Amino acid sequence: MLKLDRQTESKCRKLAENYRVLAAGNKMQFTEMILACAGLYLAKGEEPNLERIRECKKLLKSKAGIFSNFRGSDELLVRCKMALAPDPELYFERAENAYRQIKTFFSGEQTALAAMILAEQGNAENLAEKTKQIYKEMKEAHPWLTSENDLPFAALMAVTGKDASAVYAEAEEIYAYLDKKLKANRDTRQMLSHILAVRSGRTEDKCEKLCALSEGLKAAGHSLGRGSRLAILGILADSSLPTETLLERICEADDFLKQYKPFRGIFGVGRECRRMFAVQMVQSSLSEEDSLGTTAMLTASVELAIITMILMMIVISSTAASHSSSH
């Protein structure tokens, strides 16, 4: 019998219900993207409204052409973001304006995601410049490792309110630490350096907790692997809860989620993806008892950017594989 704490169990059940509602109205969407959007509504503390999402679909079509990066594999996310905004049209206009400011010749859906992060702030224009400055520093430090996938994290680093150079300097310090201590691929270590840089606390403490969580989950048989999904652990790196408590809750949430349709059977999303959501459920359940050193809005933005970025990569790679097999 699972002893999942009440708050985490409630979050798991809510995620499953949000998924059920969204899946009913978006049958042609990838399971991973529907789950990401279900997690978005969970973080915002609201229930999906299919009619409002349909209205936003019409609005999006009237505002963005079929080749727009706001109309790609993550279109459902864009529509849900618009639906959650008090004024969907104004939100999209802000996102589109931010996109124009940060785009390059190679811009794609990750640039659109970064623009949506900036659109939720009041001073998107200034933040766009800060985002570009941080991304430039990323590129100069790691020219072969940095890509458009890092742009949403540059946007998150920009909205922290910290000095752009200072926050990136910490990211570099974190990367150097993880390069020696964390068993993960280079892209994941870079991603985590960006995530941990926007969390509070001492650099060494955050890195040590992250590594302990990664190794602890592996030892418990709930590994997140060494790839991109491992980055989700960054949202718990500054938690004041003991590592053992966090590990226990993640493992219990992982086991609890197995009973729900998107997480079970051969058509489920897979173990490592399920564990990503288990981590999100634990983090979400801590919002009242543990602030994690940031405002609730920033915490939600960080976790959603991680999840949507990783899941869009899954969706894009799945689409490419499907296209390749058809030729």
CSV table of C-alpha atoms in Angstrom, one decimal:
chain,number,residue,atom,x,y,z
A,1,MET,CA,0.0,0.0,0.0
A,2,LEU,CA,1.5,3.3,-1.1
A,3,LYS,CA,2.0,5.9,1.7
A,4,LEU,CA,2.0,8.9,-0.7
A,5,ASP,CA,1.5,12.2,1.2
A,6,ARG,CA,-1.9,13.8,0.7
A,7,GLN,CA,-0.6,16.9,-1.2
A,8,THR,CA,1.4,14.9,-3.7
A,9,GLU,CA,-1.5,12.4,-4.2
A,10,SER,CA,-3.8,15.3,-4.8
A,11,LYS,CA,-1.5,16.8,-7.5
A,12,CYS,CA,-1.1,13.4,-9.2
A,13,ARG,CA,-4.9,13.0,-9.4
A,14,LYS,CA,-5.3,16.5,-10.7
A,15,LEU,CA,-2.7,16.0,-13.4
A,16,ALA,CA,-4.5,12.9,-14.5
A,17,GLU,CA,-7.9,14.7,-14.6
A,18,ASN,CA,-6.4,17.6,-16.5
A,19,TYR,CA,-5.0,15.2,-19.0
A,20,ARG,CA,-8.3,13.4,-19.4
A,21,VAL,CA,-10.1,16.7,-20.2
A,22,LEU,CA,-7.5,17.9,-22.6
A,23,ALA,CA,-7.1,14.5,-24.4
A,24,ALA,CA,-10.9,14.4,-25.0
A,25,GLY,CA,-10.7,17.6,-27.0
A,26,ASN,CA,-7.3,17.1,-28.7
A,27,LYS,CA,-7.3,13.5,-29.9
A,28,MET,CA,-4.7,14.0,-32.6
A,29,GLN,CA,-2.1,15.5,-30.2
A,30,PHE,CA,1.0,13.7,-28.9
A,31,THR,CA,0.4,12.3,-25.4
A,32,GLU,CA,3.6,14.0,-24.2
A,33,MET,CA,2.4,17.4,-25.3
A,34,ILE,CA,-1.1,16.9,-23.7
A,35,LEU,CA,0.6,16.0,-20.5
A,36,ALA,CA,2.8,19.1,-20.6
A,37,CYS,CA,-0.3,21.2,-21.0
A,38,ALA,CA,-2.0,19.3,-18.2
A,39,GLY,CA,1.0,20.2,-16.1
A,40,LEU,CA,0.7,23.8,-17.2
A,41,TYR,CA,-2.9,24.0,-15.9
A,42,LEU,CA,-1.8,22.3,-12.7
A,43,ALA,CA,0.9,24.9,-12.1
A,44,LYS,CA,-1.5,27.7,-12.7
A,45,GLY,CA,-4.1,26.1,-10.4
A,46,GLU,CA,-6.8,26.2,-13.0
A,47,GLU,CA,-9.0,23.6,-14.9
A,48,PRO,CA,-8.8,23.2,-18.7
A,49,ASN,CA,-11.7,25.0,-20.5
A,50,LEU,CA,-12.0,23.3,-23.9
A,51,GLU,CA,-14.3,26.0,-25.3
A,52,ARG,CA,-11.9,28.7,-24.4
A,53,ILE,CA,-9.0,26.7,-25.9
A,54,ARG,CA,-11.1,26.3,-29.1
A,55,GLU,CA,-11.7,30.0,-29.3
A,56,CYS,CA,-7.9,30.6,-28.9
A,57,LYS,CA,-7.3,28.2,-31.8
A,58,LYS,CA,-9.4,30.4,-34.0
A,59,LEU,CA,-7.7,33.5,-32.7
A,60,LEU,CA,-4.2,32.0,-33.3
A,61,LYS,CA,-5.1,31.0,-36.9
A,62,SER,CA,-6.2,34.6,-37.5
A,63,LYS,CA,-3.0,36.0,-36.1
A,64,ALA,CA,-0.3,33.5,-37.3
A,65,GLY,CA,0.2,31.9,-40.6
A,66,ILE,CA,0.4,28.1,-41.1
A,67,PHE,CA,4.3,28.3,-41.2
A,68,SER,CA,4.6,30.3,-38.0
A,69,ASN,CA,6.6,28.8,-35.2
A,70,PHE,CA,3.6,29.4,-33.0
A,71,ARG,CA,1.7,26.9,-35.1
A,72,GLY,CA,4.2,23.9,-34.9
A,73,SER,CA,4.2,20.8,-32.8
A,74,ASP,CA,3.7,22.8,-29.7
A,75,GLU,CA,0.6,24.7,-31.0
A,76,LEU,CA,-1.6,23.1,-28.2
A,77,LEU,CA,0.8,24.7,-25.6
A,78,VAL,CA,0.4,28.1,-27.3
A,79,ARG,CA,-3.3,27.8,-27.3
A,80,CYS,CA,-3.4,26.8,-23.6
A,81,LYS,CA,-1.1,29.6,-22.7
A,82,MET,CA,-3.4,32.0,-24.5
A,83,ALA,CA,-6.4,30.5,-22.8
A,84,LEU,CA,-4.9,31.0,-19.4
A,85,ALA,CA,-4.1,34.7,-20.1
A,86,PRO,CA,-6.7,37.3,-19.0
A,87,ASP,CA,-6.6,38.7,-22.5
A,88,PRO,CA,-5.5,36.0,-25.1
A,89,GLU,CA,-5.1,38.4,-28.0
A,90,LEU,CA,-2.9,40.8,-26.0
A,91,TYR,CA,-0.8,37.8,-24.7
A,92,PHE,CA,-0.2,36.6,-28.2
A,93,GLU,CA,0.7,40.1,-29.4
A,94,ARG,CA,3.3,40.4,-26.6
A,95,ALA,CA,4.7,36.9,-27.4
A,96,GLU,CA,4.9,37.7,-31.1
A,97,ASN,CA,6.7,41.0,-30.3
A,98,ALA,CA,9.2,39.3,-28.0
A,99,TYR,CA,9.7,36.6,-30.7
A,100,ARG,CA,10.6,39.3,-33.3
A,101,GLN,CA,13.2,40.8,-30.9
A,102,ILE,CA,15.0,37.6,-30.1
A,103,LYS,CA,14.7,35.6,-33.3
A,104,THR,CA,17.6,34.7,-35.6
A,105,PHE,CA,17.8,33.2,-39.1
A,106,PHE,CA,17.6,29.7,-37.5
A,107,SER,CA,14.8,30.4,-35.1
A,108,GLY,CA,12.2,27.8,-34.5
A,109,GLU,CA,9.7,26.6,-31.8
A,110,GLN,CA,12.2,27.0,-29.0
A,111,THR,CA,12.5,30.7,-29.8
A,112,ALA,CA,8.7,30.8,-29.6
A,113,LEU,CA,8.8,29.2,-26.2
A,114,ALA,CA,11.3,31.7,-25.0
A,115,ALA,CA,9.1,34.5,-26.3
A,116,MET,CA,6.1,33.1,-24.4
A,117,ILE,CA,8.1,33.2,-21.2
A,118,LEU,CA,9.0,36.8,-21.8
A,119,ALA,CA,5.4,37.7,-22.7
A,120,GLU,CA,4.2,36.9,-19.2
A,121,GLN,CA,6.4,39.7,-17.9
A,122,GLY,CA,5.5,43.4,-17.9
A,123,ASN,CA,8.8,44.6,-19.5
A,124,ALA,CA,9.3,42.1,-22.2
A,125,GLU,CA,11.3,44.5,-24.4
A,126,ASN,CA,14.0,45.0,-21.8
A,127,LEU,CA,14.0,41.3,-21.0
A,128,ALA,CA,14.4,40.4,-24.6
A,129,GLU,CA,17.7,42.4,-24.7
A,130,LYS,CA,18.8,40.7,-21.5
A,131,THR,CA,17.9,37.3,-22.9
A,132,LYS,CA,20.0,37.9,-26.0
A,133,GLN,CA,23.0,39.1,-23.8
A,134,ILE,CA,22.8,35.9,-21.7
A,135,TYR,CA,22.4,33.7,-24.8
A,136,LYS,CA,25.5,35.4,-26.4
A,137,GLU,CA,27.5,34.6,-23.3
A,138,MET,CA,26.3,31.0,-23.4
A,139,LYS,CA,27.4,30.8,-27.1
A,140,GLU,CA,30.8,32.3,-26.5
A,141,ALA,CA,31.5,29.9,-23.6
A,142,HIS,CA,30.2,26.7,-25.3
A,143,PRO,CA,30.0,27.4,-29.1
A,144,TRP,CA,29.4,23.8,-30.1
A,145,LEU,CA,27.2,22.9,-27.2
A,146,THR,CA,24.8,25.9,-27.2
A,147,SER,CA,21.8,25.8,-29.5
A,148,GLU,CA,18.3,27.2,-29.8
A,149,ASN,CA,17.2,24.7,-27.2
A,150,ASP,CA,19.1,26.8,-24.6
A,151,LEU,CA,17.2,30.0,-25.5
A,152,PRO,CA,14.2,29.4,-23.2
A,153,PHE,CA,16.6,29.0,-20.3
A,154,ALA,CA,18.3,32.3,-21.2
A,155,ALA,CA,14.8,33.8,-21.0
A,156,LEU,CA,14.3,32.3,-17.6
A,157,MET,CA,17.6,33.6,-16.4
A,158,ALA,CA,16.6,37.0,-17.7
A,159,VAL,CA,13.4,37.2,-15.8
A,160,THR,CA,15.0,36.4,-12.4
A,161,GLY,CA,15.8,40.1,-11.9
A,162,LYS,CA,19.5,39.2,-11.4
A,163,ASP,CA,22.3,40.9,-13.3
A,164,ALA,CA,22.7,39.1,-16.6
A,165,SER,CA,26.5,38.6,-16.3
A,166,ALA,CA,26.2,37.5,-12.7
A,167,VAL,CA,23.6,34.9,-13.3
A,168,TYR,CA,25.5,33.5,-16.2
A,169,ALA,CA,28.8,33.5,-14.3
A,170,GLU,CA,27.1,31.3,-11.7
A,171,ALA,CA,25.8,29.0,-14.4
A,172,GLU,CA,29.4,28.5,-15.6
A,173,GLU,CA,30.5,27.7,-12.1
A,174,ILE,CA,27.7,25.2,-11.8
A,175,TYR,CA,28.7,23.6,-15.1
A,176,ALA,CA,32.3,23.2,-14.0
A,177,TYR,CA,31.1,21.4,-10.8
A,178,LEU,CA,28.6,19.1,-12.6
A,179,ASP,CA,31.2,18.3,-15.3
A,180,LYS,CA,33.2,16.5,-12.6
A,181,LYS,CA,30.4,15.2,-10.3
A,182,LEU,CA,27.3,14.4,-12.4
A,183,LYS,CA,26.9,11.3,-14.6
A,184,ALA,CA,24.9,12.9,-17.5
A,185,ASN,CA,25.6,13.9,-21.0
A,186,ARG,CA,27.0,17.4,-21.8
A,187,ASP,CA,23.8,18.9,-23.1
A,188,THR,CA,22.0,17.9,-19.8
A,189,ARG,CA,24.8,19.3,-17.7
A,190,GLN,CA,24.6,22.6,-19.5
A,191,MET,CA,20.8,22.6,-19.2
A,192,LEU,CA,21.1,22.0,-15.5
A,193,SER,CA,23.6,24.7,-15.0
A,194,HIS,CA,21.1,27.2,-16.4
A,195,ILE,CA,18.3,25.8,-14.2
A,196,LEU,CA,20.3,25.8,-11.0
A,197,ALA,CA,21.6,29.4,-11.7
A,198,VAL,CA,18.0,30.7,-11.3
A,199,ARG,CA,17.5,28.8,-8.0
A,200,SER,CA,18.4,30.3,-4.7
A,201,GLY,CA,21.2,29.1,-2.3
A,202,ARG,CA,24.9,28.4,-2.4
A,203,THR,CA,26.2,26.9,-5.7
A,204,GLU,CA,27.9,24.0,-4.0
A,205,ASP,CA,24.8,23.1,-1.9
A,206,LYS,CA,22.5,23.1,-5.0
A,207,CYS,CA,25.0,20.9,-7.0
A,208,GLU,CA,25.5,18.5,-4.2
A,209,LYS,CA,21.7,18.1,-3.6
A,210,LEU,CA,21.1,17.6,-7.4
A,211,CYS,CA,23.8,14.9,-7.6
A,212,ALA,CA,22.5,13.1,-4.5
A,213,LEU,CA,19.0,13.1,-5.9
A,214,SER,CA,20.2,11.7,-9.2
A,215,GLU,CA,22.2,8.9,-7.6
A,216,GLY,CA,19.5,8.2,-5.0
A,217,LEU,CA,16.9,7.7,-7.7
A,218,LYS,CA,19.2,5.4,-9.6
A,219,ALA,CA,19.9,3.3,-6.5
A,220,ALA,CA,16.1,3.1,-5.8
A,221,GLY,CA,15.3,1.8,-9.3
A,222,HIS,CA,13.6,5.1,-10.4
A,223,SER,CA,16.4,6.6,-12.5
A,224,LEU,CA,15.8,9.5,-14.8
A,225,GLY,CA,18.7,8.4,-17.0
A,226,ARG,CA,21.5,10.6,-18.1
A,227,GLY,CA,19.7,12.6,-20.8
A,228,SER,CA,17.4,15.6,-20.9
A,229,ARG,CA,14.8,14.3,-18.6
A,230,LEU,CA,17.3,14.3,-15.7
A,231,ALA,CA,17.2,18.1,-15.9
A,232,ILE,CA,13.9,18.2,-14.2
A,233,LEU,CA,15.6,17.5,-10.9
A,234,GLY,CA,17.0,21.1,-11.0
A,235,ILE,CA,13.7,22.4,-9.7
A,236,LEU,CA,14.3,20.6,-6.4
A,237,ALA,CA,17.9,21.5,-5.9
A,238,ASP,CA,17.2,24.3,-3.5
A,239,SER,CA,14.5,22.6,-1.5
A,240,SER,CA,15.0,22.8,2.3
A,241,LEU,CA,13.6,19.2,2.6
A,242,PRO,CA,16.2,16.5,3.3
A,243,THR,CA,17.3,14.6,0.2
A,244,GLU,CA,16.0,11.3,1.6
A,245,THR,CA,12.5,12.8,2.0
A,246,LEU,CA,12.5,14.1,-1.5
A,247,LEU,CA,13.7,10.7,-2.9
A,248,GLU,CA,10.9,8.9,-1.0
A,249,ARG,CA,8.2,11.2,-2.3
A,250,ILE,CA,9.5,11.0,-5.9
A,251,CYS,CA,9.5,7.2,-5.9
A,252,GLU,CA,6.1,7.1,-4.4
A,253,ALA,CA,4.7,9.5,-6.9
A,254,ASP,CA,6.3,7.6,-9.7
A,255,ASP,CA,4.6,4.4,-8.5
A,256,PHE,CA,1.3,6.2,-8.0
A,257,LEU,CA,1.2,7.6,-11.5
A,258,LYS,CA,1.4,4.1,-13.0
A,259,GLN,CA,-2.3,3.6,-12.5
A,260,TYR,CA,-3.3,6.3,-14.9
A,261,LYS,CA,-3.7,5.8,-18.7
A,262,PRO,CA,-1.0,8.1,-20.1
A,263,PHE,CA,1.6,6.4,-17.9
A,264,ARG,CA,0.9,2.7,-18.3
A,265,GLY,CA,1.0,0.0,-21.0
A,266,ILE,CA,2.8,-0.1,-24.3
A,267,PHE,CA,1.2,3.1,-25.4
A,268,GLY,CA,2.2,5.0,-22.3
A,269,VAL,CA,4.9,7.7,-22.3
A,270,GLY,CA,7.6,5.5,-20.8
A,271,ARG,CA,9.3,5.3,-17.4
A,272,GLU,CA,11.7,8.2,-17.6
A,273,CYS,CA,9.0,10.5,-18.9
A,274,ARG,CA,6.6,9.4,-16.1
A,275,ARG,CA,9.4,10.1,-13.6
A,276,MET,CA,9.7,13.6,-14.9
A,277,PHE,CA,6.1,14.2,-14.0
A,278,ALA,CA,6.6,12.5,-10.6
A,279,VAL,CA,9.2,15.1,-9.8
A,280,GLN,CA,6.9,17.9,-11.0
A,281,MET,CA,4.1,16.6,-8.7
A,282,VAL,CA,6.5,16.5,-5.7
A,283,GLN,CA,7.7,20.1,-6.4
A,284,SER,CA,4.1,21.3,-6.9
A,285,SER,CA,3.0,19.7,-3.6
A,286,LEU,CA,5.8,21.6,-1.8
A,287,SER,CA,4.5,25.1,-2.8
A,288,GLU,CA,2.7,25.7,0.4
A,289,GLU,CA,5.3,24.1,2.8
A,290,ASP,CA,8.5,25.0,1.1
A,291,SER,CA,8.9,28.0,-1.1
A,292,LEU,CA,12.1,26.6,-2.7
A,293,GLY,CA,13.6,30.0,-2.3
A,294,THR,CA,11.7,31.7,-5.2
A,295,THR,CA,8.3,33.1,-5.9
A,296,ALA,CA,5.6,30.6,-6.9
A,297,MET,CA,5.4,32.2,-10.4
A,298,LEU,CA,9.1,31.8,-11.1
A,299,THR,CA,9.0,28.2,-9.8
A,300,ALA,CA,6.1,27.4,-12.1
A,301,SER,CA,7.9,29.1,-15.0
A,302,VAL,CA,11.1,27.1,-14.5
A,303,GLU,CA,9.4,23.7,-14.2
A,304,LEU,CA,7.1,24.4,-17.2
A,305,ALA,CA,10.0,25.5,-19.4
A,306,ILE,CA,11.9,22.3,-18.5
A,307,ILE,CA,9.0,20.0,-19.2
A,308,THR,CA,7.8,21.7,-22.4
A,309,MET,CA,11.3,22.1,-23.8
A,310,ILE,CA,12.1,18.4,-23.3
A,311,LEU,CA,8.7,17.2,-24.5
A,312,MET,CA,8.9,19.3,-27.6
A,313,MET,CA,12.2,17.7,-28.4
A,314,ILE,CA,10.5,14.3,-28.0
A,315,VAL,CA,7.6,15.3,-30.3
A,316,ILE,CA,9.9,16.8,-32.9
A,317,SER,CA,12.1,13.7,-33.0
A,318,SER,CA,9.1,11.5,-33.2
A,319,THR,CA,7.7,13.5,-36.1
A,320,ALA,CA,11.1,13.3,-37.9
A,321,ALA,CA,11.3,9.5,-37.3
A,322,SER,CA,7.7,9.1,-38.6
A,323,HIS,CA,8.5,11.2,-41.7
A,324,SER,CA,11.7,9.2,-42.4
A,325,SER,CA,9.9,5.9,-42.2
A,326,SER,CA,7.3,7.0,-44.7
A,327,HIS,CA,10.0,7.4,-47.4
